[in-house]
Short mmCIF file of C-alpha atoms in Angstrom, two decimals:
data_model
loop_
_atom_site.label_atom_id
_atom_site.label_comp_id
_atom_site.label_asym_id
_atom_site.label_seq_id
_atom_site.Cartn_x
_atom_site.Cartn_y
_atom_site.Cartn_z
CA GLY A 1 113.53 192.55 -185.36
CA GLN A 2 111.26 194.66 -187.36
CA ASN A 3 107.77 196.33 -186.38
CA ILE A 4 105.93 197.14 -189.49
CA ASP A 5 102.57 199.14 -189.20
CA GLN A 6 100.16 199.95 -192.12
CA PRO A 7 96.47 200.53 -192.27
CA THR A 8 94.23 197.54 -192.63
CA GLU A 9 91.85 198.76 -195.29
CA MET A 10 91.36 201.76 -197.61
CA THR A 11 88.58 202.40 -200.12
CA ALA A 12 88.79 204.89 -202.95
CA THR A 13 86.89 205.68 -206.37
CA GLU A 14 88.13 204.62 -209.84
CA GLY A 15 90.26 207.52 -211.18
CA ALA A 16 91.22 208.80 -207.77
CA ILE A 17 94.69 208.76 -205.94
CA VAL A 18 95.22 206.63 -202.77
CA GLN A 19 98.25 206.94 -200.35
CA ILE A 20 99.18 203.75 -198.10
CA ASN A 21 101.44 204.58 -195.37
CA CYS A 22 103.96 202.13 -193.73
CA THR A 23 105.84 202.88 -190.72
CA TYR A 24 108.66 200.73 -189.29
CA GLN A 25 111.15 200.31 -186.53
CA THR A 26 114.17 198.26 -187.30
CA SER A 27 117.35 196.80 -186.09
CA GLY A 28 119.04 196.92 -189.33
CA PHE A 29 117.56 198.49 -192.25
CA ASN A 30 118.73 197.35 -195.85
CA GLY A 31 115.80 198.55 -198.14
CA LEU A 32 112.00 198.78 -198.22
CA PHE A 33 109.73 196.79 -200.63
CA TRP A 34 106.13 197.06 -201.78
CA TYR A 35 104.30 194.09 -203.15
CA GLN A 36 100.71 193.82 -204.57
CA GLN A 37 98.65 190.71 -203.87
CA HIS A 38 95.19 189.90 -205.41
CA ALA A 39 92.88 187.54 -203.43
CA GLY A 40 94.00 184.01 -203.79
CA GLU A 41 97.38 184.82 -205.50
CA ALA A 42 100.92 185.09 -204.72
CA PRO A 43 102.40 188.50 -203.92
CA THR A 44 104.12 190.41 -206.79
CA PHE A 45 106.81 192.99 -206.59
CA LEU A 46 105.86 196.64 -207.10
CA SER A 47 108.77 198.82 -205.85
CA TYR A 48 111.94 199.05 -203.94
CA ASN A 49 113.64 202.06 -202.00
CA VAL A 50 116.95 201.87 -200.27
CA LEU A 51 117.61 205.79 -200.32
CA ASP A 52 115.50 208.77 -199.39
CA GLY A 53 113.07 210.12 -201.69
CA LEU A 54 110.56 209.14 -204.53
CA GLU A 55 110.56 206.23 -206.98
CA GLU A 56 108.14 206.47 -209.85
CA LYS A 57 106.96 203.65 -211.94
CA GLY A 58 104.12 204.37 -214.14
CA ARG A 59 100.87 204.93 -212.07
CA PHE A 60 102.74 203.83 -208.89
CA SER A 61 105.16 205.65 -206.97
CA SER A 62 106.92 204.87 -203.50
CA PHE A 63 108.56 207.30 -201.05
CA LEU A 64 111.13 206.64 -198.26
CA SER A 65 112.26 208.56 -195.32
CA ARG A 66 114.88 206.43 -193.33
CA SER A 67 115.18 209.03 -190.66
CA LYS A 68 111.36 208.71 -189.97
CA GLY A 69 111.11 205.19 -190.53
CA TYR A 70 108.24 205.95 -193.07
CA SER A 71 107.31 204.86 -196.49
CA TYR A 72 104.27 205.39 -198.68
CA LEU A 73 102.91 203.97 -201.70
CA LEU A 74 101.04 206.36 -204.16
CA LEU A 75 98.49 204.79 -206.40
CA LYS A 76 97.29 207.28 -209.12
CA GLU A 77 94.57 206.92 -211.61
CA LEU A 78 93.01 204.23 -209.71
CA GLN A 79 91.41 201.17 -211.71
CA MET A 80 89.09 198.47 -210.68
CA LYS A 81 92.11 195.87 -211.13
CA ASP A 82 94.12 197.78 -208.34
CA SER A 83 91.73 196.31 -205.87
CA ALA A 84 94.10 194.12 -204.01
CA SER A 85 96.27 193.82 -200.80
CA TYR A 86 99.41 195.95 -200.62
CA LEU A 87 102.18 194.68 -198.40
CA CYS A 88 105.00 196.78 -197.07
CA ALA A 89 108.26 194.85 -196.39
CA VAL A 90 111.50 195.76 -194.88
CA ARG A 91 114.72 193.97 -195.68
CA ASP A 92 117.44 193.46 -192.89
CA GLN A 93 121.16 193.18 -193.15
CA ASP A 94 120.90 189.40 -193.90
CA TYR A 95 118.52 190.03 -196.79
CA LYS A 96 115.64 188.67 -194.92
CA LEU A 97 112.03 190.45 -195.54
CA SER A 98 109.58 191.29 -192.69
CA PHE A 99 106.24 192.09 -193.77
CA GLY A 100 103.37 194.20 -192.56
CA ALA A 101 100.19 192.78 -192.33
CA GLY A 102 98.96 194.33 -195.57
CA THR A 103 96.45 196.93 -196.50
CA THR A 104 93.54 195.99 -198.63
CA VAL A 105 92.43 198.60 -201.11
CA THR A 106 89.08 198.62 -202.60
CA VAL A 107 88.34 200.51 -205.76
CA ARG A 108 84.71 201.57 -206.31
CA ALA A 109 83.13 202.59 -209.71
CA ILE B 1 109.76 179.55 -218.09
CA ALA B 2 107.79 178.32 -214.92
CA GLY B 3 109.58 180.50 -212.29
CA ILE B 4 108.67 178.90 -209.15
CA THR B 5 106.44 176.09 -208.71
CA GLN B 6 104.73 174.62 -205.61
CA ALA B 7 103.03 171.36 -205.09
CA PRO B 8 100.61 170.40 -203.88
CA THR B 9 97.96 173.34 -204.51
CA SER B 10 96.08 172.38 -201.58
CA GLN B 11 95.90 169.57 -199.09
CA ILE B 12 93.70 168.63 -196.21
CA LEU B 13 95.75 166.55 -193.69
CA ALA B 14 94.97 164.88 -190.43
CA ALA B 15 96.58 166.09 -187.30
CA GLY B 16 99.84 164.11 -186.46
CA ARG B 17 100.63 163.05 -190.28
CA ARG B 18 103.79 164.16 -191.81
CA MET B 19 103.80 166.43 -194.77
CA THR B 20 106.22 167.69 -197.18
CA LEU B 21 105.50 170.83 -199.18
CA ARG B 22 107.69 171.06 -202.37
CA CYS B 23 109.06 173.94 -204.03
CA THR B 24 111.21 174.03 -207.30
CA GLN B 25 112.45 177.26 -209.03
CA ASP B 26 114.22 177.26 -212.57
CA MET B 27 115.74 180.77 -212.20
CA ARG B 28 118.98 179.64 -210.64
CA HIS B 29 118.57 181.88 -207.75
CA ASN B 30 120.90 181.63 -204.75
CA ALA B 31 118.36 182.36 -201.99
CA MET B 32 115.04 180.62 -201.09
CA TYR B 33 112.38 181.21 -198.57
CA TRP B 34 109.33 179.72 -196.91
CA TYR B 35 106.48 181.81 -195.67
CA ARG B 36 103.21 181.13 -193.92
CA GLN B 37 100.34 183.82 -194.53
CA ASP B 38 97.43 184.05 -191.99
CA LEU B 39 94.58 186.50 -191.97
CA GLY B 40 95.60 189.57 -190.09
CA LEU B 41 99.12 188.49 -189.54
CA GLY B 42 100.65 188.89 -192.90
CA LEU B 43 103.56 186.80 -194.33
CA ARG B 44 105.90 185.30 -191.68
CA LEU B 45 109.31 183.72 -192.51
CA ILE B 46 109.58 180.16 -191.49
CA HIS B 47 113.14 179.17 -192.89
CA TYR B 48 115.44 180.22 -195.63
CA SER B 49 118.46 179.35 -197.36
CA ASN B 50 121.03 181.67 -198.83
CA THR B 51 122.67 179.00 -200.95
CA ALA B 52 122.59 175.31 -201.66
CA GLY B 53 123.66 173.41 -198.49
CA THR B 54 122.94 176.07 -195.95
CA THR B 55 119.52 176.70 -194.18
CA GLY B 56 118.49 179.11 -191.58
CA LYS B 57 115.46 179.74 -189.21
CA GLY B 58 113.11 182.52 -189.59
CA GLU B 59 110.46 184.07 -187.33
CA VAL B 60 108.29 180.98 -186.75
CA PRO B 61 110.50 177.93 -187.42
CA ASP B 62 108.85 175.59 -184.70
CA GLY B 63 107.21 172.23 -186.17
CA TYR B 64 109.01 172.93 -189.45
CA SER B 65 112.26 171.66 -191.12
CA VAL B 66 113.82 172.29 -194.66
CA SER B 67 116.89 171.12 -196.63
CA ARG B 68 118.58 172.51 -199.51
CA ALA B 69 120.30 169.68 -201.32
CA ASN B 70 120.60 171.68 -204.87
CA THR B 71 119.97 175.06 -206.15
CA ASP B 72 116.39 174.37 -207.40
CA ASP B 73 114.54 172.47 -204.68
CA PHE B 74 113.63 173.72 -201.24
CA PRO B 75 111.05 171.32 -199.75
CA LEU B 76 109.47 172.17 -196.37
CA THR B 77 108.59 169.18 -193.93
CA LEU B 78 105.90 169.37 -191.33
CA ALA B 79 106.90 166.33 -188.98
CA SER B 80 103.70 165.95 -187.15
CA ALA B 81 101.18 168.45 -188.38
CA VAL B 82 98.91 170.29 -185.85
CA PRO B 83 95.80 172.44 -186.48
CA SER B 84 97.72 175.62 -185.87
CA GLN B 85 99.72 174.84 -188.83
CA THR B 86 96.56 175.57 -191.07
CA SER B 87 97.77 178.26 -193.35
CA VAL B 88 98.69 179.25 -196.86
CA TYR B 89 102.32 178.45 -197.47
CA PHE B 90 104.35 180.41 -200.00
CA CYS B 91 107.82 179.56 -201.46
CA ALA B 92 109.98 182.48 -202.70
CA SER B 93 113.33 182.86 -204.23
CA SER B 94 115.92 185.72 -204.88
CA GLU B 95 119.41 186.60 -205.84
CA VAL B 96 121.19 188.15 -202.89
CA GLY B 97 121.71 191.60 -204.11
CA ASP B 98 120.84 195.32 -203.41
CA ALA B 99 117.90 195.81 -205.80
CA ASP B 100 117.01 191.96 -205.75
CA THR B 101 113.47 191.36 -205.08
CA GLN B 102 111.84 187.94 -204.02
CA TYR B 103 109.59 186.11 -206.39
CA PHE B 104 106.84 184.02 -205.00
CA GLY B 105 105.29 180.72 -205.99
CA PRO B 106 101.44 180.29 -206.19
CA GLY B 107 101.26 178.85 -202.83
CA THR B 108 99.99 175.73 -201.04
CA ARG B 109 96.70 175.91 -198.92
CA LEU B 110 96.93 173.51 -196.10
CA THR B 111 94.34 172.43 -193.71
CA VAL B 112 94.96 170.46 -190.60
CA LEU B 113 92.14 168.86 -189.00
#
């Protein structure tokens, strides 16, 4: 099984940078995903890492270290619309996802 | 293109009643999934299907059943609802490949009284 930990809440100012950490213990690692979920809506895909290193997609970047069981999602130039929950998910060898409880990010003006 | 649709959007159900949550996707994805999402616990996998005709149990399968008669539909049935099944239910689908992510439906909010 998977044990996935991420902070419950984070607050940041508009225009700033926020880093959301995710640590995991896994019985079979086959990729790590980050999803964004606005209140009352479905999760939507943000990023995918399977190899060590940094993946950059516009204002969002995600980093993975498989040896440390560690990932982070970096949100730059924060906007009010980035206020949401961010879900870290680990995929196993059977292509099933296990999710962390999510980190609620609040962006303040 | 609708993607994934779920019905109903929300439902209030008396304990002991039978309920089927519907999920349909038009992306021809092989794999489909049912999750429940509860405050503080995140998304938990109930059942999944890697291809039509096959199903598997996830993390929290008790009290739920699924079927996968064709590629597009993946209904979730609560045979006899209990209050602990009050939750938001999300259906998802994906191809089964390295970079293939899961796409989620809009969810069904179920309250069991």
